[in-house]
PDB file of C-alpha atoms in Angstrom:
ATOM      1  CA  MET A  30     143.218  35.375   9.046  1.00  0.00           C
ATOM      2  CA  PRO A  31     146.263  36.689   7.207  1.00  0.00           C
ATOM      3  CA  SER A  32     149.320  37.523   9.376  1.00  0.00           C
ATOM      4  CA  ASP A  33     150.442  40.750   7.560  1.00  0.00           C
ATOM      5  CA  PRO A  34     148.597  43.881   7.403  1.00  0.00           C
ATOM      6  CA  LEU A  35     148.529  44.359   3.537  1.00  0.00           C
ATOM      7  CA  SER A  36     147.054  40.688   3.282  1.00  0.00           C
ATOM      8  CA  THR A  37     144.661  41.286   6.252  1.00  0.00           C
ATOM      9  CA  THR A  38     143.406  44.503   4.360  1.00  0.00           C
ATOM     10  CA  PHE A  39     142.959  43.101   1.342  1.00  0.00           C
ATOM     11  CA  ALA A  40     140.997  39.940   3.031  1.00  0.00           C
ATOM     12  CA  ALA A  41     138.649  42.535   4.645  1.00  0.00           C
ATOM     13  CA  LEU A  42     138.191  44.144   1.302  1.00  0.00           C
ATOM     14  CA  ALA A  43     137.282  40.895  -0.654  1.00  0.00           C
ATOM     15  CA  ASP A  44     133.630  41.222   0.622  1.00  0.00           C
ATOM     16  CA  PRO A  45     131.266  42.935  -1.339  1.00  0.00           C
ATOM     17  CA  THR A  46     129.302  44.186   1.838  1.00  0.00           C
ATOM     18  CA  ARG A  47     132.406  45.368   3.593  1.00  0.00           C
ATOM     19  CA  ARG A  48     133.607  47.759   0.713  1.00  0.00           C
ATOM     20  CA  ALA A  49     130.056  49.043   0.661  1.00  0.00           C
ATOM     21  CA  ILE A  50     129.994  49.653   4.752  1.00  0.00           C
ATOM     22  CA  LEU A  51     133.310  51.272   4.069  1.00  0.00           C
ATOM     23  CA  SER A  52     131.924  53.236   0.983  1.00  0.00           C
ATOM     24  CA  ARG A  53     129.158  54.506   3.542  1.00  0.00           C
ATOM     25  CA  LEU A  54     131.718  55.504   6.215  1.00  0.00           C
ATOM     26  CA  THR A  55     133.163  57.767   3.702  1.00  0.00           C
ATOM     27  CA  LEU A  56     130.194  60.190   4.142  1.00  0.00           C
ATOM     28  CA  GLY A  57     130.771  60.433   7.865  1.00  0.00           C
ATOM     29  CA  GLU A  58     130.501  58.465  11.258  1.00  0.00           C
ATOM     30  CA  THR A  59     127.308  56.457  11.667  1.00  0.00           C
ATOM     31  CA  SER A  60     125.803  54.004  14.112  1.00  0.00           C
ATOM     32  CA  VAL A  61     125.912  50.277  13.485  1.00  0.00           C
ATOM     33  CA  MET A  62     122.006  50.261  13.321  1.00  0.00           C
ATOM     34  CA  GLU A  63     122.251  52.849  10.479  1.00  0.00           C
ATOM     35  CA  LEU A  64     125.309  51.027   8.642  1.00  0.00           C
ATOM     36  CA  ALA A  65     122.748  47.773   8.705  1.00  0.00           C
ATOM     37  CA  GLU A  66     119.782  49.284   6.903  1.00  0.00           C
ATOM     38  CA  PRO A  67     120.603  48.834   3.478  1.00  0.00           C
ATOM     39  CA  PHE A  68     121.782  45.014   4.189  1.00  0.00           C
ATOM     40  CA  ASP A  69     119.148  42.172   4.135  1.00  0.00           C
ATOM     41  CA  MET A  70     120.993  40.691   7.074  1.00  0.00           C
ATOM     42  CA  SER A  71     121.128  40.498  11.070  1.00  0.00           C
ATOM     43  CA  LEU A  72     122.770  42.899  13.191  1.00  0.00           C
ATOM     44  CA  PRO A  73     125.173  40.052  14.633  1.00  0.00           C
ATOM     45  CA  ALA A  74     126.116  39.504  10.940  1.00  0.00           C
ATOM     46  CA  ILE A  75     126.962  43.197  10.522  1.00  0.00           C
ATOM     47  CA  SER A  76     128.719  43.391  13.704  1.00  0.00           C
ATOM     48  CA  LYS A  77     130.912  40.587  12.346  1.00  0.00           C
ATOM     49  CA  HIS A  78     131.911  42.570   9.230  1.00  0.00           C
ATOM     50  CA  LEU A  79     132.867  45.384  11.454  1.00  0.00           C
ATOM     51  CA  LYS A  80     135.233  43.389  13.403  1.00  0.00           C
ATOM     52  CA  VAL A  81     136.833  42.459  10.272  1.00  0.00           C
ATOM     53  CA  LEU A  82     137.029  45.817   9.155  1.00  0.00           C
ATOM     54  CA  GLU A  83     138.439  47.208  12.492  1.00  0.00           C
ATOM     55  CA  HIS A  84     141.018  44.333  12.936  1.00  0.00           C
ATOM     56  CA  ALA A  85     142.257  45.164   9.405  1.00  0.00           C
ATOM     57  CA  GLY A  86     142.527  48.614  10.554  1.00  0.00           C
ATOM     58  CA  LEU A  87     139.790  50.245   7.969  1.00  0.00           C
ATOM     59  CA  ILE A  88     137.196  51.244  10.655  1.00  0.00           C
ATOM     60  CA  SER A  89     137.404  52.269  14.204  1.00  0.00           C
ATOM     61  CA  ARG A  90     134.563  52.485  16.656  1.00  0.00           C
ATOM     62  CA  GLY A  91     133.987  54.885  19.490  1.00  0.00           C
ATOM     63  CA  ARG A  92     132.013  54.758  22.472  1.00  0.00           C
ATOM     64  CA  GLU A  93     129.705  57.712  23.184  1.00  0.00           C
ATOM     65  CA  ALA A  94     127.295  56.898  26.251  1.00  0.00           C
ATOM     66  CA  GLN A  95     125.129  54.145  24.581  1.00  0.00           C
ATOM     67  CA  TRP A  96     125.964  55.074  21.045  1.00  0.00           C
ATOM     68  CA  ARG A  97     128.819  53.494  19.174  1.00  0.00           C
ATOM     69  CA  PRO A  98     129.887  55.236  16.173  1.00  0.00           C
ATOM     70  CA  CYS A  99     131.974  54.081  13.162  1.00  0.00           C
ATOM     71  CA  ARG A 100     134.047  55.829  11.292  1.00  0.00           C
ATOM     72  CA  ILE A 101     136.514  54.924   8.738  1.00  0.00           C
ATOM     73  CA  ALA A 102     140.213  54.665   9.380  1.00  0.00           C
ATOM     74  CA  PRO A 103     142.242  55.403   6.371  1.00  0.00           C
ATOM     75  CA  VAL A 104     145.844  54.312   7.767  1.00  0.00           C
ATOM     76  CA  SER A 105     145.096  50.808   6.006  1.00  0.00           C
ATOM     77  CA  LEU A 106     144.042  52.185   3.017  1.00  0.00           C
ATOM     78  CA  ARG A 107     147.244  54.305   2.697  1.00  0.00           C
ATOM     79  CA  ALA A 108     149.126  50.955   2.808  1.00  0.00           C
ATOM     80  CA  VAL A 109     147.087  49.643   0.040  1.00  0.00           C
ATOM     81  CA  ASP A 110     147.645  52.994  -2.104  1.00  0.00           C
ATOM     82  CA  GLY A 111     151.378  52.849  -1.550  1.00  0.00           C
ATOM     83  CA  TRP A 112     151.161  49.234  -2.784  1.00  0.00           C
ATOM     84  CA  LEU A 113     149.481  49.917  -5.591  1.00  0.00           C
ATOM     85  CA  GLY A 114     151.494  52.895  -6.495  1.00  0.00           C
ATOM     86  CA  GLY A 115     153.972  50.658  -8.460  1.00  0.00           C
ATOM     87  CA  PHE A 116     151.218  49.297 -10.220  1.00  0.00           C
ATOM     88  CA  ARG A 117     149.527  52.706 -11.163  1.00  0.00           C
ATOM     89  CA  ARG A 118     152.736  53.975 -12.399  1.00  0.00           C
ATOM     90  CA  PHE A 119     153.081  50.774 -14.692  1.00  0.00           C
ATOM     91  CA  TRP A 120     149.670  51.171 -16.177  1.00  0.00           C
ATOM     92  CA  ASP A 121     150.234  55.410 -16.569  1.00  0.00           C
ATOM     93  CA  GLU A 122     153.031  54.789 -18.439  1.00  0.00           C
ATOM     94  CA  ASN A 123     151.097  52.321 -20.522  1.00  0.00           C
ATOM     95  CA  PHE A 124     148.087  54.406 -21.039  1.00  0.00           C
ATOM     96  CA  GLY A 125     150.529  57.540 -22.071  1.00  0.00           C
ATOM     97  CA  ARG A 126     151.936  55.109 -24.724  1.00  0.00           C
ATOM     98  CA  LEU A 127     148.326  54.196 -25.828  1.00  0.00           C
ATOM     99  CA  ASP A 128     147.438  58.008 -25.846  1.00  0.00           C
ATOM    100  CA  ASP A 129     150.391  58.952 -28.135  1.00  0.00           C
ATOM    101  CA  TYR A 130     149.734  56.321 -30.444  1.00  0.00           C
ATOM    102  CA  LEU A 131     146.278  57.279 -31.055  1.00  0.00           C
ATOM    103  CA  GLU A 132     146.994  60.812 -31.341  1.00  0.00           C
ATOM    104  CA  GLU A 133     149.272  59.561 -34.058  1.00  0.00           C
ATOM    105  CA  LEU A 134     146.643  57.186 -35.848  1.00  0.00           C
ATOM    106  CA  LYS A 135     144.328  60.467 -35.880  1.00  0.00           C
ATOM    107  CA  ALA A 136     146.877  62.745 -37.062  1.00  0.00           C
ATOM    108  CA  ASN A 137     147.373  59.848 -40.060  1.00  0.00           C
ATOM    109  CA  GLN A 138     143.892  59.548 -40.629  1.00  0.00           C
ATOM    110  CA  ALA A 139     143.481  63.360 -40.868  1.00  0.00           C
ATOM    111  CA  ALA A 140     146.330  63.611 -43.010  1.00  0.00           C
ATOM    112  CA  LYS A 141     144.749  60.961 -45.413  1.00  0.00           C
ATOM    113  CA  ALA A 142     141.571  62.521 -45.446  1.00  0.00           C
ATOM    114  CA  GLY A 143     143.069  65.910 -46.364  1.00  0.00           C
ATOM    115  CA  SER A 144     145.142  64.265 -49.108  1.00  0.00           C
ATOM    116  CA  GLN A 145     141.811  62.687 -50.516  1.00  0.00           C
ATOM    117  CA  ARG A 146     140.185  65.957 -50.451  1.00  0.00           C
ATOM    118  CA  THR A 147     142.556  67.700 -52.616  1.00  0.00           C
ATOM    119  CA  ARG A 148     142.524  65.789 -55.203  1.00  0.00           C
ATOM    120  CA  LYS A 149     140.641  66.848 -58.121  1.00  0.00           C
ATOM    121  CA  PRO A 150     136.859  65.248 -58.263  1.00  0.00           C
ATOM    122  CA  ASN A 151     135.672  64.055 -61.512  1.00  0.00           C
ATOM    123  CA  ASN A 152     133.448  66.682 -62.872  1.00  0.00           C
ATOM    124  CA  LYS A 153     132.511  64.761 -66.151  1.00  0.00           C
ATOM    125  CA  PRO A 154     128.786  64.080 -66.618  1.00  0.00           C
ATOM    126  CA  LYS A 155     128.207  60.649 -66.581  1.00  0.00           C
ATOM    127  CA  PRO A 156     126.521  59.866 -70.269  1.00  0.00           C
ATOM    128  CA  THR A 157     123.040  58.908 -69.636  1.00  0.00           C
ATOM    129  CA  LYS A 158     120.003  57.028 -71.795  1.00  0.00           C
ATOM    130  CA  GLU A 159     117.253  59.356 -72.537  1.00  0.00           C
ATOM    131  CA  LYS A 160     113.828  58.143 -72.980  1.00  0.00           C
ATOM    132  CA  HIS A 161     111.374  60.001 -74.752  1.00  0.00           C
ATOM    133  CA  ARG A 162     108.059  59.579 -73.836  1.00  0.00           C
ATOM    134  CA  GLY A 163     105.101  59.138 -75.626  1.00  0.00           C
ATOM    135  CA  ARG A 164     107.373  60.021 -78.750  1.00  0.00           C
ATOM    136  CA  LYS A 165     108.612  57.480 -81.350  1.00  0.00           C
ATOM    137  CA  ASP A 166     111.665  58.483 -83.123  1.00  0.00           C
ATOM    138  CA  ARG A 167     110.890  58.143 -86.758  1.00  0.00           C
TER     139      ARG A 167
END
C-alpha cells in the first residue's frame, strides 16, 4: 500500500467495487450485509474492500451492539478535492476560452446568415419550354 495519504486514497478509489460502495454510503450509513447485496462476491471479499476504504480514511465503521454500521468519512475526499482543485482551475480556464470561441463563431455565422438574407433575390422567372398537348403548331 502507498505510504502517503493521497496515494492511499487514490489506490482505494481505483477499484470500481469500492467506488460503488462509497456511492451507496452517500445515501447514509448501512450494514455490511446491505452493502454486500448488489455485489456477486462473498462477505469476506466485501470486508476486505471495506478495510481498504477504512485504511484510506474514506469510511468509518461503528459498533452498536451486534450491528457494525459503515458510513462515509469525507476527510480523505476533501484532500483529493483539494489536490484536484488546481486541475479544475486549469480546465475551467480552458473551457471558458472554448465558450468564448464558440460564442464568437456563432456570432460570425449569424452575421454571415444575416448578410445573405439582405441580398436581393433574383426574382426574374426562369425561361421554360412549354409543350402543347394534343395540338401541333402549324
